[in-house]
mmCIF file of C-alpha atoms in Angstrom:
data_model
loop_
_atom_site.group_PDB
_atom_site.id
_atom_site.type_symbol
_atom_site.label_atom_id
_atom_site.label_comp_id
_atom_site.label_asym_id
_atom_site.label_seq_id
_atom_site.Cartn_x
_atom_site.Cartn_y
_atom_site.Cartn_z
ATOM 1 C CA UNK Y 1 24.099 -23.027 -4.998
ATOM 2 C CA UNK Y 2 21.333 -24.370 -7.128
ATOM 3 C CA UNK Y 3 20.054 -21.910 -9.715
ATOM 4 C CA UNK Y 4 22.163 -18.942 -8.270
ATOM 5 C CA UNK Y 5 24.057 -18.714 -11.613
ATOM 6 C CA UNK Y 6 20.733 -18.442 -13.504
ATOM 7 C CA UNK Y 7 19.469 -15.457 -11.385
ATOM 8 C CA UNK Y 8 22.866 -13.790 -11.593
ATOM 9 C CA UNK Y 9 22.796 -14.513 -15.329
ATOM 10 C CA UNK Y 10 19.198 -12.574 -15.506
ATOM 11 C CA UNK Y 11 20.670 -9.703 -13.740
ATOM 12 C CA UNK Y 12 23.818 -9.758 -15.795
ATOM 13 C CA UNK Y 13 21.634 -9.655 -19.140
ATOM 14 C CA UNK Y 14 19.624 -6.891 -17.610
ATOM 15 C CA UNK Y 15 22.630 -4.728 -16.625
ATOM 16 C CA UNK Y 16 24.415 -5.282 -19.973
ATOM 17 C CA UNK Y 17 21.388 -4.133 -21.833
ATOM 18 C CA UNK Y 18 21.207 -1.212 -19.723
ATOM 19 C CA UNK Y 19 24.756 -0.597 -20.476
ATOM 20 C CA UNK Y 20 24.453 -0.883 -23.938
ATOM 21 C CA UNK Y 21 21.564 1.713 -24.009
ATOM 22 C CA UNK Y 22 23.637 4.280 -21.986
ATOM 23 C CA UNK Y 23 26.721 3.682 -24.315
ATOM 24 C CA UNK Y 24 24.751 4.337 -27.587
ATOM 25 C CA UNK Y 25 22.985 7.516 -26.117
ATOM 26 C CA UNK Y 26 26.428 8.873 -24.969
ATOM 27 C CA UNK Y 27 28.289 7.850 -28.393
ATOM 28 C CA UNK Y 28 25.556 9.212 -30.510
ATOM 29 C CA UNK Y 29 25.063 12.551 -28.564
ATOM 30 C CA UNK Y 30 28.756 13.239 -29.059
ATOM 31 C CA UNK Y 31 29.051 16.825 -30.209
ATOM 32 C CA UNK Y 32 31.350 16.285 -33.064
ATOM 33 C CA UNK Y 33 28.692 14.394 -34.902
ATOM 34 C CA UNK Y 34 26.658 17.600 -35.037
ATOM 35 C CA UNK Y 35 28.865 18.882 -37.687
ATOM 36 C CA UNK Y 36 27.336 16.528 -40.376
ATOM 37 C CA UNK Y 37 23.792 16.081 -39.255
ATOM 38 C CA UNK Y 38 22.736 12.412 -39.706
ATOM 39 C CA UNK Y 39 19.283 11.141 -38.780
ATOM 40 C CA UNK Y 40 20.982 7.678 -37.874
ATOM 41 C CA UNK Y 41 22.678 9.271 -34.891
ATOM 42 C CA UNK Y 42 19.314 10.800 -33.597
ATOM 43 C CA UNK Y 43 17.666 7.283 -33.872
ATOM 44 C CA UNK Y 44 20.492 5.725 -32.263
ATOM 45 C CA UNK Y 45 20.547 8.106 -29.348
ATOM 46 C CA UNK Y 46 16.770 7.752 -29.013
ATOM 47 C CA UNK Y 47 16.982 3.865 -29.077
ATOM 48 C CA UNK Y 48 19.847 4.114 -26.222
ATOM 49 C CA UNK Y 49 17.717 6.722 -24.154
ATOM 50 C CA UNK Y 50 14.864 4.475 -24.326
ATOM 51 C CA UNK Y 51 16.579 1.063 -23.840
ATOM 52 C CA UNK Y 52 18.742 2.574 -20.759
ATOM 53 C CA UNK Y 53 15.535 3.764 -19.045
ATOM 54 C CA UNK Y 54 13.466 0.559 -19.607
ATOM 55 C CA UNK Y 55 16.190 -1.637 -17.913
ATOM 56 C CA UNK Y 56 17.055 0.598 -15.148
ATOM 57 C CA UNK Y 57 13.493 0.600 -14.295
ATOM 58 C CA UNK Y 58 13.325 -3.107 -13.598
ATOM 59 C CA UNK Y 59 15.299 -2.982 -10.633
ATOM 60 C CA UNK Y 60 14.393 0.586 -9.336
ATOM 61 C CA UNK Y 61 11.495 0.708 -6.593
ATOM 62 C CA UNK Y 62 9.147 3.566 -7.767
ATOM 63 C CA UNK Y 63 8.471 6.526 -5.495
ATOM 64 C CA UNK Y 64 4.911 7.101 -4.267
ATOM 65 C CA UNK Y 65 5.052 10.610 -5.861
ATOM 66 C CA UNK Y 66 2.272 11.914 -3.472
ATOM 67 C CA UNK Y 67 3.733 15.153 -1.729
ATOM 68 C CA UNK Y 68 1.267 17.580 -1.311
ATOM 69 C CA UNK Y 69 -2.801 17.554 -1.000
ATOM 70 C CA UNK Y 70 -4.932 20.702 -0.992
ATOM 71 C CA UNK Y 71 -7.400 20.656 1.796
ATOM 72 C CA UNK Y 72 -10.420 22.214 2.673
ATOM 73 C CA UNK Y 73 -8.757 25.329 3.820
ATOM 74 C CA UNK Y 74 -7.516 25.890 0.184
ATOM 75 C CA UNK Y 75 -4.031 25.322 1.242
ATOM 76 C CA UNK Y 76 -1.597 22.545 0.199
ATOM 77 C CA UNK Y 77 -0.543 20.481 3.054
ATOM 78 C CA UNK Y 78 2.479 17.917 2.947
ATOM 79 C CA UNK Y 79 1.633 14.456 2.743
ATOM 80 C CA UNK Y 80 3.620 12.237 5.207
ATOM 81 C CA UNK Y 81 3.981 8.549 4.743
ATOM 82 C CA UNK Y 82 4.352 6.830 7.873
ATOM 83 C CA UNK Y 83 5.133 3.372 8.876
ATOM 84 C CA UNK Y 84 2.483 2.147 11.394
ATOM 85 C CA UNK Y 85 3.510 -1.708 11.705
ATOM 86 C CA UNK Y 86 7.013 -2.934 10.404
ATOM 87 C CA UNK Y 87 7.268 -6.479 9.545
ATOM 88 C CA UNK Y 88 10.154 -8.445 7.834
ATOM 89 C CA UNK Y 89 7.848 -8.981 4.752
ATOM 90 C CA UNK Y 90 5.770 -6.159 4.640
ATOM 91 C CA UNK Y 91 5.057 -2.596 6.309
ATOM 92 C CA UNK Y 92 1.717 -1.045 7.085
ATOM 93 C CA UNK Y 93 2.059 2.516 5.802
ATOM 94 C CA UNK Y 94 -0.111 5.439 6.591
ATOM 95 C CA UNK Y 95 -0.758 8.435 4.142
ATOM 96 C CA UNK Y 96 -1.285 11.112 6.850
ATOM 97 C CA UNK Y 97 -2.025 14.741 5.969
ATOM 98 C CA UNK Y 98 -0.833 16.993 8.920
ATOM 99 C CA UNK Y 99 -2.956 19.894 9.550
ATOM 100 C CA UNK Y 100 -6.246 18.315 8.054
ATOM 101 C CA UNK Y 101 -9.066 17.458 10.094
ATOM 102 C CA UNK Y 102 -9.401 13.524 10.823
ATOM 103 C CA UNK Y 103 -11.456 11.874 7.929
ATOM 104 C CA UNK Y 104 -14.234 9.576 9.292
ATOM 105 C CA UNK Y 105 -13.408 6.588 6.859
ATOM 106 C CA UNK Y 106 -10.559 4.704 7.667
ATOM 107 C CA UNK Y 107 -9.428 2.480 4.539
ATOM 108 C CA UNK Y 108 -6.879 -0.407 4.463
ATOM 109 C CA UNK Y 109 -5.865 -0.974 0.961
ATOM 110 C CA UNK Y 110 -4.436 -4.455 0.355
ATOM 111 C CA UNK Y 111 -2.063 -4.075 -2.383
ATOM 112 C CA UNK Y 112 -1.253 -7.269 -4.546
ATOM 113 C CA UNK Y 113 2.053 -8.977 -4.270
ATOM 114 C CA UNK Y 114 2.150 -10.407 -7.670
ATOM 115 C CA UNK Y 115 5.511 -9.151 -9.093
ATOM 116 C CA UNK Y 116 4.667 -5.280 -8.755
ATOM 117 C CA UNK Y 117 5.284 -2.852 -5.981
ATOM 118 C CA UNK Y 118 2.289 -1.327 -4.014
ATOM 119 C CA UNK Y 119 2.958 1.967 -5.775
ATOM 120 C CA UNK Y 120 0.785 0.219 -8.753
ATOM 121 C CA UNK Y 121 -2.130 1.601 -6.817
ATOM 122 C CA UNK Y 122 -0.740 5.043 -6.680
ATOM 123 C CA UNK Y 123 -3.792 6.488 -8.308
ATOM 124 C CA UNK Y 124 -6.129 4.360 -6.271
ATOM 125 C CA UNK Y 125 -4.461 6.025 -3.009
ATOM 126 C CA UNK Y 126 -4.922 9.373 -4.458
ATOM 127 C CA UNK Y 127 -8.538 9.133 -5.348
ATOM 128 C CA UNK Y 128 -9.284 7.879 -1.825
ATOM 129 C CA UNK Y 129 -6.975 10.260 -0.054
ATOM 130 C CA UNK Y 130 -9.335 13.200 -0.795
ATOM 131 C CA UNK Y 131 -11.890 12.163 1.886
ATOM 132 C CA UNK Y 132 -10.460 9.050 3.678
ATOM 133 C CA UNK Y 133 -7.617 8.147 6.233
ATOM 134 C CA UNK Y 134 -5.919 5.779 3.896
ATOM 135 C CA UNK Y 135 -3.393 2.844 5.018
ATOM 136 C CA UNK Y 136 -1.618 0.463 2.439
ATOM 137 C CA UNK Y 137 0.241 -2.766 2.432
ATOM 138 C CA UNK Y 138 3.760 -2.282 1.059
ATOM 139 C CA UNK Y 139 5.258 -5.554 0.470
ATOM 140 C CA UNK Y 140 9.003 -5.941 0.343
ATOM 141 C CA UNK Y 141 11.063 -7.227 -2.390
ATOM 142 C CA UNK Y 142 12.068 -10.780 -1.455
ATOM 143 C CA UNK Y 143 15.585 -10.090 -2.955
ATOM 144 C CA UNK Y 144 16.306 -7.719 -0.147
ATOM 145 C CA UNK Y 145 15.029 -9.876 2.831
ATOM 146 C CA UNK Y 146 17.667 -11.957 4.371
ATOM 147 C CA UNK Y 147 17.218 -15.808 4.693
ATOM 148 C CA UNK Y 148 17.215 -15.478 8.496
ATOM 149 C CA UNK Y 149 13.892 -13.707 8.254
ATOM 150 C CA UNK Y 150 12.452 -17.239 7.527
ATOM 151 C CA UNK Y 151 9.814 -18.373 5.472
ATOM 152 C CA UNK Y 152 6.644 -16.523 3.895
ATOM 153 C CA UNK Y 153 3.683 -18.543 2.303
ATOM 154 C CA UNK Y 154 -0.323 -17.710 2.162
ATOM 155 C CA UNK Y 155 -0.716 -18.541 5.691
ATOM 156 C CA UNK Y 156 1.880 -16.051 6.860
ATOM 157 C CA UNK Y 157 0.398 -13.450 4.521
ATOM 158 C CA UNK Y 158 -3.168 -13.880 5.991
ATOM 159 C CA UNK Y 159 -1.797 -13.741 9.456
ATOM 160 C CA UNK Y 160 -0.172 -10.434 8.285
ATOM 161 C CA UNK Y 161 -3.461 -9.263 7.063
ATOM 162 C CA UNK Y 162 -5.157 -10.063 10.331
ATOM 163 C CA UNK Y 163 -2.494 -8.161 12.334
ATOM 164 C CA UNK Y 164 -2.892 -5.121 10.435
ATOM 165 C CA UNK Y 165 -6.800 -5.290 10.841
ATOM 166 C CA UNK Y 166 -6.373 -5.630 14.509
ATOM 167 C CA UNK Y 167 -3.882 -2.845 14.634
ATOM 168 C CA UNK Y 168 -6.261 -0.551 12.845
ATOM 169 C CA UNK Y 169 -9.384 -1.251 14.840
ATOM 170 C CA UNK Y 170 -12.885 -2.410 14.094
ATOM 171 C CA UNK Y 171 -13.789 0.828 12.348
ATOM 172 C CA UNK Y 172 -11.718 0.074 9.450
ATOM 173 C CA UNK Y 173 -12.874 -0.608 5.631
ATOM 174 C CA UNK Y 174 -10.597 -3.194 3.958
ATOM 175 C CA UNK Y 175 -10.134 -3.143 0.211
ATOM 176 C CA UNK Y 176 -8.258 -5.809 -1.423
ATOM 177 C CA UNK Y 177 -7.263 -5.507 -5.068
ATOM 178 C CA UNK Y 178 -6.826 -8.637 -7.261
ATOM 179 C CA UNK Y 179 -4.477 -11.411 -5.783
ATOM 180 C CA UNK Y 180 -4.942 -10.776 -2.024
ATOM 181 C CA UNK Y 181 -8.710 -10.984 -2.360
ATOM 182 C CA UNK Y 182 -8.697 -14.376 -1.212
ATOM 183 C CA UNK Y 183 -6.378 -13.877 1.469
ATOM 184 C CA UNK Y 184 -8.157 -10.871 2.921
ATOM 185 C CA UNK Y 185 -11.412 -12.934 2.868
ATOM 186 C CA UNK Y 186 -9.656 -15.611 5.030
ATOM 187 C CA UNK Y 187 -7.798 -13.205 7.138
ATOM 188 C CA UNK Y 188 -11.511 -11.709 8.156
ATOM 189 C CA UNK Y 189 -12.827 -15.041 8.504
ATOM 190 C CA UNK Y 190 -10.020 -15.989 10.868
ATOM 191 C CA UNK Y 191 -10.923 -12.819 12.947
ATOM 192 C CA UNK Y 192 -14.346 -13.971 13.088
ATOM 193 C CA UNK Y 193 -13.223 -16.914 14.565
ATOM 194 C CA UNK Y 194 -10.469 -15.877 16.830
ATOM 195 C CA UNK Y 195 -11.065 -12.368 17.731
ATOM 196 C CA UNK Y 196 -14.703 -10.993 16.532
ATOM 197 C CA UNK Y 197 -14.122 -7.756 17.946
ATOM 198 C CA UNK Y 198 -11.475 -6.956 15.755
ATOM 199 C CA UNK Y 199 -13.248 -7.544 12.367
ATOM 200 C CA UNK Y 200 -13.633 -4.640 10.075
ATOM 201 C CA UNK Y 201 -16.647 -2.876 9.173
ATOM 202 C CA UNK Y 202 -16.804 -3.593 5.608
ATOM 203 C CA UNK Y 203 -14.548 -5.740 3.059
ATOM 204 C CA UNK Y 204 -14.494 -4.854 -0.668
ATOM 205 C CA UNK Y 205 -12.852 -7.563 -2.825
ATOM 206 C CA UNK Y 206 -11.938 -6.160 -6.390
ATOM 207 C CA UNK Y 207 -10.971 -8.575 -9.200
ATOM 208 C CA UNK Y 208 -9.804 -11.255 -7.036
ATOM 209 C CA UNK Y 209 -9.569 -15.102 -7.668
ATOM 210 C CA UNK Y 210 -11.793 -16.333 -5.074
ATOM 211 C CA UNK Y 211 -12.889 -19.184 -7.454
ATOM 212 C CA UNK Y 212 -10.519 -19.507 -10.069
ATOM 213 C CA UNK Y 213 -12.635 -22.119 -11.893
ATOM 214 C CA UNK Y 214 -15.693 -20.008 -12.115
ATOM 215 C CA UNK Y 215 -14.462 -18.557 -15.313
ATOM 216 C CA UNK Y 216 -11.328 -19.632 -17.065
ATOM 217 C CA UNK Y 217 -8.445 -17.257 -18.184
ATOM 218 C CA UNK Y 218 -5.139 -17.449 -19.453
ATOM 219 C CA UNK Y 219 -3.684 -17.464 -15.950
ATOM 220 C CA UNK Y 220 -5.952 -20.036 -14.803
ATOM 221 C CA UNK Y 221 -5.342 -22.274 -17.857
ATOM 222 C CA UNK Y 222 -1.499 -22.055 -17.032
ATOM 223 C CA UNK Y 223 -2.265 -22.953 -13.277
ATOM 224 C CA UNK Y 224 -4.077 -26.066 -14.373
ATOM 225 C CA UNK Y 225 -1.680 -26.780 -17.278
ATOM 226 C CA UNK Y 226 1.447 -27.206 -15.360
ATOM 227 C CA UNK Y 227 2.489 -29.262 -12.391
ATOM 228 C CA UNK Y 228 4.072 -27.925 -9.082
ATOM 229 C CA UNK Y 229 7.297 -29.878 -9.950
ATOM 230 C CA UNK Y 230 7.563 -28.070 -13.213
ATOM 231 C CA UNK Y 231 6.911 -24.655 -11.672
ATOM 232 C CA UNK Y 232 9.425 -25.364 -8.881
ATOM 233 C CA UNK Y 233 12.229 -26.533 -11.393
ATOM 234 C CA UNK Y 234 11.651 -23.809 -14.086
ATOM 235 C CA UNK Y 235 10.584 -20.628 -12.023
ATOM 236 C CA UNK Y 236 12.203 -20.720 -8.768
ATOM 237 C CA UNK Y 237 15.808 -19.580 -8.366
ATOM 238 C CA UNK Y 238 18.009 -18.194 -5.556
ATOM 239 C CA UNK Y 239 18.862 -14.751 -5.016
ATOM 240 C CA UNK Y 240 22.449 -13.974 -6.314
ATOM 241 C CA UNK Y 241 25.200 -12.283 -4.516
ATOM 242 C CA UNK Y 242 24.377 -8.741 -5.457
ATOM 243 C CA UNK Y 243 21.381 -8.493 -3.022
ATOM 244 C CA UNK Y 244 20.822 -8.828 0.832
ATOM 245 C CA UNK Y 245 18.584 -11.742 0.449
ATOM 246 C CA UNK Y 246 21.384 -13.775 -1.221
ATOM 247 C CA UNK Y 247 20.518 -17.445 -1.262
ATOM 248 C CA UNK Y 248 16.908 -17.056 -0.584
ATOM 249 C CA UNK Y 249 14.433 -19.000 -3.007
ATOM 250 C CA UNK Y 250 12.199 -16.577 -5.105
ATOM 251 C CA UNK Y 251 10.046 -16.403 -8.048
ATOM 252 C CA UNK Y 252 11.993 -13.661 -9.717
ATOM 253 C CA UNK Y 253 10.179 -10.553 -10.826
ATOM 254 C CA UNK Y 254 12.157 -10.408 -14.107
ATOM 255 C CA UNK Y 255 10.317 -13.877 -14.875
ATOM 256 C CA UNK Y 256 6.985 -12.541 -13.990
ATOM 257 C CA UNK Y 257 7.665 -9.447 -16.219
ATOM 258 C CA UNK Y 258 8.484 -11.639 -19.255
ATOM 259 C CA UNK Y 259 5.251 -13.414 -18.816
ATOM 260 C CA UNK Y 260 3.404 -10.134 -18.393
ATOM 261 C CA UNK Y 261 4.837 -8.889 -21.472
ATOM 262 C CA UNK Y 262 4.526 -12.030 -23.519
ATOM 263 C CA UNK Y 263 0.547 -11.839 -23.049
ATOM 264 C CA UNK Y 264 0.563 -8.645 -25.097
ATOM 265 C CA UNK Y 265 3.798 -8.703 -26.872
ATOM 266 C CA UNK Y 266 2.669 -6.878 -30.040
ATOM 267 C CA UNK Y 267 1.218 -3.956 -28.082
ATOM 268 C CA UNK Y 268 4.221 -3.554 -26.088
ATOM 269 C CA UNK Y 269 6.779 -3.679 -29.014
ATOM 270 C CA UNK Y 270 4.571 -1.120 -30.733
ATOM 271 C CA UNK Y 271 4.604 0.882 -27.868
ATOM 272 C CA UNK Y 272 8.280 1.166 -27.673
ATOM 273 C CA UNK Y 273 9.021 1.418 -31.244
ATOM 274 C CA UNK Y 274 6.622 4.553 -30.982
ATOM 275 C CA UNK Y 275 8.638 5.971 -27.961
ATOM 276 C CA UNK Y 276 11.810 5.897 -29.896
ATOM 277 C CA UNK Y 277 10.377 7.629 -32.615
ATOM 278 C CA UNK Y 278 9.045 10.368 -30.441
ATOM 279 C CA UNK Y 279 12.320 10.733 -28.680
ATOM 280 C CA UNK Y 280 14.171 11.155 -31.839
ATOM 281 C CA UNK Y 281 11.655 13.864 -32.886
ATOM 282 C CA UNK Y 282 12.100 15.559 -29.568
ATOM 283 C CA UNK Y 283 8.467 14.988 -28.624
ATOM 284 C CA UNK Y 284 8.913 12.810 -25.517
ATOM 285 C CA UNK Y 285 8.981 14.153 -21.880
ATOM 286 C CA UNK Y 286 10.246 12.763 -18.664
ATOM 287 C CA UNK Y 287 6.779 12.244 -17.325
ATOM 288 C CA UNK Y 288 4.880 11.647 -20.725
ATOM 289 C CA UNK Y 289 2.399 8.792 -21.075
ATOM 290 C CA UNK Y 290 4.616 6.219 -22.037
ATOM 291 C CA UNK Y 291 7.298 6.842 -19.405
ATOM 292 C CA UNK Y 292 4.490 7.363 -16.649
ATOM 293 C CA UNK Y 293 3.167 4.018 -17.455
ATOM 294 C CA UNK Y 294 6.215 1.762 -18.264
ATOM 295 C CA UNK Y 295 8.112 3.379 -15.125
ATOM 296 C CA UNK Y 296 5.576 1.423 -12.956
ATOM 297 C CA UNK Y 297 4.975 -1.549 -15.258
ATOM 298 C CA UNK Y 298 8.651 -2.565 -15.682
ATOM 299 C CA UNK Y 299 9.424 -2.154 -11.860
ATOM 300 C CA UNK Y 300 9.069 -5.657 -10.608
ATOM 301 C CA UNK Y 301 9.679 -7.289 -7.390
ATOM 302 C CA UNK Y 302 10.801 -10.895 -6.521
ATOM 303 C CA UNK Y 303 8.219 -13.006 -4.561
ATOM 304 C CA UNK Y 304 9.040 -15.522 -1.844
ATOM 305 C CA UNK Y 305 9.180 -18.916 -3.426
ATOM 306 C CA UNK Y 306 6.751 -20.370 -0.872
ATOM 307 C CA UNK Y 307 4.332 -17.698 -1.404
ATOM 308 C CA UNK Y 308 4.336 -18.006 -5.048
ATOM 309 C CA UNK Y 309 3.983 -22.015 -4.952
ATOM 310 C CA UNK Y 310 1.541 -21.980 -2.046
ATOM 311 C CA UNK Y 311 -0.856 -19.650 -3.923
ATOM 312 C CA UNK Y 312 -0.677 -21.920 -7.083
ATOM 313 C CA UNK Y 313 -1.159 -24.994 -4.998
ATOM 314 C CA UNK Y 314 -3.596 -24.093 -2.462
ATOM 315 C CA UNK Y 315 -5.608 -21.109 -4.182
ATOM 316 C CA UNK Y 316 -5.568 -22.012 -7.809
ATOM 317 C CA UNK Y 317 -5.158 -25.741 -7.918
ATOM 318 C CA UNK Y 318 -6.401 -26.899 -4.630
ATOM 319 C CA UNK Y 319 -9.177 -24.311 -4.446
ATOM 320 C CA UNK Y 320 -9.090 -24.271 -0.736
ATOM 321 C CA UNK Y 321 -10.805 -20.661 -0.588
ATOM 322 C CA UNK Y 322 -13.399 -21.571 -3.107
ATOM 323 C CA UNK Y 323 -14.398 -24.685 -1.455
ATOM 324 C CA UNK Y 324 -14.061 -23.233 1.959
ATOM 325 C CA UNK Y 325 -11.158 -25.620 3.060
ATOM 326 C CA UNK Y 326 -8.335 -23.094 3.747
ATOM 327 C CA UNK Y 327 -6.462 -23.790 7.047
ATOM 328 C CA UNK Y 328 -3.898 -22.026 9.077
ATOM 329 C CA UNK Y 329 -1.548 -23.970 11.101
ATOM 330 C CA UNK Y 330 -3.772 -27.084 10.406
ATOM 331 C CA UNK Y 331 -6.868 -25.227 11.825
ATOM 332 C CA UNK Y 332 -9.857 -24.764 9.552
ATOM 333 C CA UNK Y 333 -10.564 -20.943 8.585
ATOM 334 C CA UNK Y 334 -14.495 -21.239 7.896
ATOM 335 C CA UNK Y 335 -15.758 -18.530 5.963
ATOM 336 C CA UNK Y 336 -19.015 -18.936 7.045
ATOM 337 C CA UNK Y 337 -18.280 -17.449 10.359
ATOM 338 C CA UNK Y 338 -18.217 -13.960 8.983
ATOM 339 C CA UNK Y 339 -21.707 -12.911 10.044
ATOM 340 C CA UNK Y 340 -21.391 -9.059 10.569
ATOM 341 C CA UNK Y 341 -18.837 -7.792 8.059
ATOM 342 C CA UNK Y 342 -20.494 -6.338 4.943
ATOM 343 C CA UNK Y 343 -18.899 -7.572 2.036
ATOM 344 C CA UNK Y 344 -18.964 -6.087 -1.617
ATOM 345 C CA UNK Y 345 -17.245 -7.736 -4.653
ATOM 346 C CA UNK Y 346 -16.249 -5.612 -7.786
ATOM 347 C CA UNK Y 347 -15.581 -7.229 -11.204
ATOM 348 C CA UNK Y 348 -14.735 -5.841 -14.657
ATOM 349 C CA UNK Y 349 -16.535 -7.166 -17.836
ATOM 350 C CA UNK Y 350 -13.401 -7.296 -19.673
ATOM 351 C CA UNK Y 351 -11.046 -8.455 -17.120
ATOM 352 C CA UNK Y 352 -8.708 -10.980 -18.637
ATOM 353 C CA UNK Y 353 -6.749 -11.712 -15.426
ATOM 354 C CA UNK Y 354 -9.812 -12.448 -12.897
ATOM 355 C CA UNK Y 355 -12.736 -12.871 -15.274
ATOM 356 C CA UNK Y 356 -16.399 -12.194 -14.309
ATOM 357 C CA UNK Y 357 -17.482 -14.856 -11.856
ATOM 358 C CA UNK Y 358 -14.309 -15.467 -10.049
ATOM 359 C CA UNK Y 359 -14.586 -12.635 -7.383
ATOM 360 C CA UNK Y 360 -18.421 -12.731 -6.815
ATOM 361 C CA UNK Y 361 -17.864 -16.396 -5.757
ATOM 362 C CA UNK Y 362 -17.319 -15.062 -2.259
ATOM 363 C CA UNK Y 363 -20.711 -14.079 -1.786
ATOM 364 C CA UNK Y 364 -21.832 -17.664 -2.037
ATOM 365 C CA UNK Y 365 -19.307 -18.701 0.728
ATOM 366 C CA UNK Y 366 -20.724 -16.333 3.121
ATOM 367 C CA UNK Y 367 -23.423 -18.286 4.296
ATOM 368 C CA UNK Y 368 -23.589 -16.711 7.733
ATOM 369 C CA UNK Y 369 -23.969 -13.310 6.343
ATOM 370 C CA UNK Y 370 -27.460 -11.723 5.476
ATOM 371 C CA UNK Y 371 -28.140 -10.785 2.039
ATOM 372 C CA UNK Y 372 -28.514 -7.227 2.882
ATOM 373 C CA UNK Y 373 -24.895 -7.125 3.837
ATOM 374 C CA UNK Y 374 -23.618 -8.592 0.403
ATOM 375 C CA UNK Y 375 -23.431 -6.789 -2.859
ATOM 376 C CA UNK Y 376 -21.580 -6.966 -6.229
ATOM 377 C CA UNK Y 377 -20.641 -4.323 -8.697
ATOM 378 C CA UNK Y 378 -20.036 -5.378 -12.416
ATOM 379 C CA UNK Y 379 -18.357 -2.653 -14.491
ATOM 380 C CA UNK Y 380 -19.105 -3.681 -17.898
ATOM 381 C CA UNK Y 381 -16.434 -2.034 -20.126
ATOM 382 C CA UNK Y 382 -13.537 -2.149 -17.515
ATOM 383 C CA UNK Y 383 -10.543 -4.480 -17.730
ATOM 384 C CA UNK Y 384 -8.312 -5.665 -14.951
ATOM 385 C CA UNK Y 385 -6.474 -2.326 -14.313
ATOM 386 C CA UNK Y 386 -9.666 -0.309 -14.936
ATOM 387 C CA UNK Y 387 -11.343 -1.611 -11.844
ATOM 388 C CA UNK Y 388 -9.064 -0.002 -9.492
ATOM 389 C CA UNK Y 389 -7.522 2.823 -11.501
ATOM 390 C CA UNK Y 390 -8.472 5.128 -14.395
ATOM 391 C CA UNK Y 391 -11.862 6.665 -15.444
ATOM 392 C CA UNK Y 392 -13.826 3.541 -14.668
ATOM 393 C CA UNK Y 393 -12.618 3.355 -11.050
ATOM 394 C CA UNK Y 394 -12.941 7.101 -10.382
ATOM 395 C CA UNK Y 395 -16.160 7.680 -12.191
ATOM 396 C CA UNK Y 396 -18.302 4.394 -11.523
ATOM 397 C CA UNK Y 397 -16.695 2.356 -8.887
ATOM 398 C CA UNK Y 398 -15.293 4.534 -6.292
ATOM 399 C CA UNK Y 399 -18.537 6.381 -5.581
ATOM 400 C CA UNK Y 400 -20.155 2.850 -5.238
ATOM 401 C CA UNK Y 401 -17.684 1.553 -2.876
ATOM 402 C CA UNK Y 402 -17.722 4.663 -0.711
ATOM 403 C CA UNK Y 403 -21.502 4.577 -0.557
ATOM 404 C CA UNK Y 404 -21.374 0.865 0.459
ATOM 405 C CA UNK Y 405 -18.947 1.821 3.340
ATOM 406 C CA UNK Y 406 -21.157 4.470 4.425
ATOM 407 C CA UNK Y 407 -24.283 2.349 4.377
ATOM 408 C CA UNK Y 408 -22.542 -0.036 6.701
ATOM 409 C CA UNK Y 409 -20.360 2.118 8.778
ATOM 410 C CA UNK Y 410 -21.928 1.240 12.225
ATOM 411 C CA UNK Y 411 -21.982 -2.393 11.533
ATOM 412 C CA UNK Y 412 -18.866 -3.881 12.921
ATOM 413 C CA UNK Y 413 -18.951 -1.113 15.733
ATOM 414 C CA UNK Y 414 -22.322 -2.433 17.290
ATOM 415 C CA UNK Y 415 -20.653 -6.013 17.010
ATOM 416 C CA UNK Y 416 -17.678 -5.083 19.003
ATOM 417 C CA UNK Y 417 -19.733 -3.205 21.700
ATOM 418 C CA UNK Y 418 -21.942 -6.373 22.036
ATOM 419 C CA UNK Y 419 -18.811 -8.719 22.233
ATOM 420 C CA UNK Y 420 -17.219 -6.365 24.645
ATOM 421 C CA UNK Y 421 -20.169 -6.479 26.870
ATOM 422 C CA UNK Y 422 -20.550 -10.174 26.734
#
């Protein structure tokens, strides 16, 4: 029962603030107060509306919101989100467009499991859906996974990715965004050793901490500053009685959200005060810029404790990927075994999460890969979010990534035929 009260206490505080917001909105909106107009009631109602929405979104999984797609025939086709592979901790989803001809590129988008849902990559999916078959990893909220499902750490995550790659076949282009980049690299190396014919055609690593020590950030400094014992004692809690995963050890999403907000607390405080003012003046909208951003940003999920702790210990502190010492079930996964998969890294010049230098380190580890199959792209003015969403991604990065895929589209297929013949 250790820490279970703390988890339930956080949920109680969140629920109480949501209730306070709803109460303030209902009370200040009572019709009788309209008889004597008073700006105070407008501001109280605005505060209540913003507060209720804010704390409600923290436990609500966002919808993909991708319902239709206009194809070459000029007609709007429905987008069907189908589950291709179902696993206890993650599902592999396919954004299929019935009635559209099959696209030549097949892309596996590996979403980060770092506190937010895979819907954080909604705009990335939309931009790729135009001329690609898009698949994505949909990680589950650990609070909803029963204890009977067992543990889940970085080794399990790597095996999941390898299984998804095998399920999609060797004509797949893998795009790993941020946190899963080291594990996607390890999964590709694992396939290079265990099942070479199943390797993807290309691997694009976007803003991932391949070598966290290559360029220090606040994230890497924190990883170095605290001990594993301190992390386990202060960050890990048991899921409370409200959810199916009761008793599971997790790193709560609410704690992760608190750390996110603390990094730019003044910016967030101003954003919310400005939004309250807009609501009071009647200038807001359900899908205005503030709500679109924070509906996604505030929606957080719990991570399995084993995954969080092993990520810090093995990827950040132990530098197992950076030193090519990563193992799965005691067996060394040699990144140098990758000799046929084209690899591209993407970094943002203003990235304060995975600073320039951390991701490009992957290319030095690929000792068995020819230089003509390696590429790095540095987007000078892009921050962490901008390298996979926004104008920098749409206008500059996406075209380079798709061109790289096309240049190496036949590489893995030839290798698969060669291995099959052997």
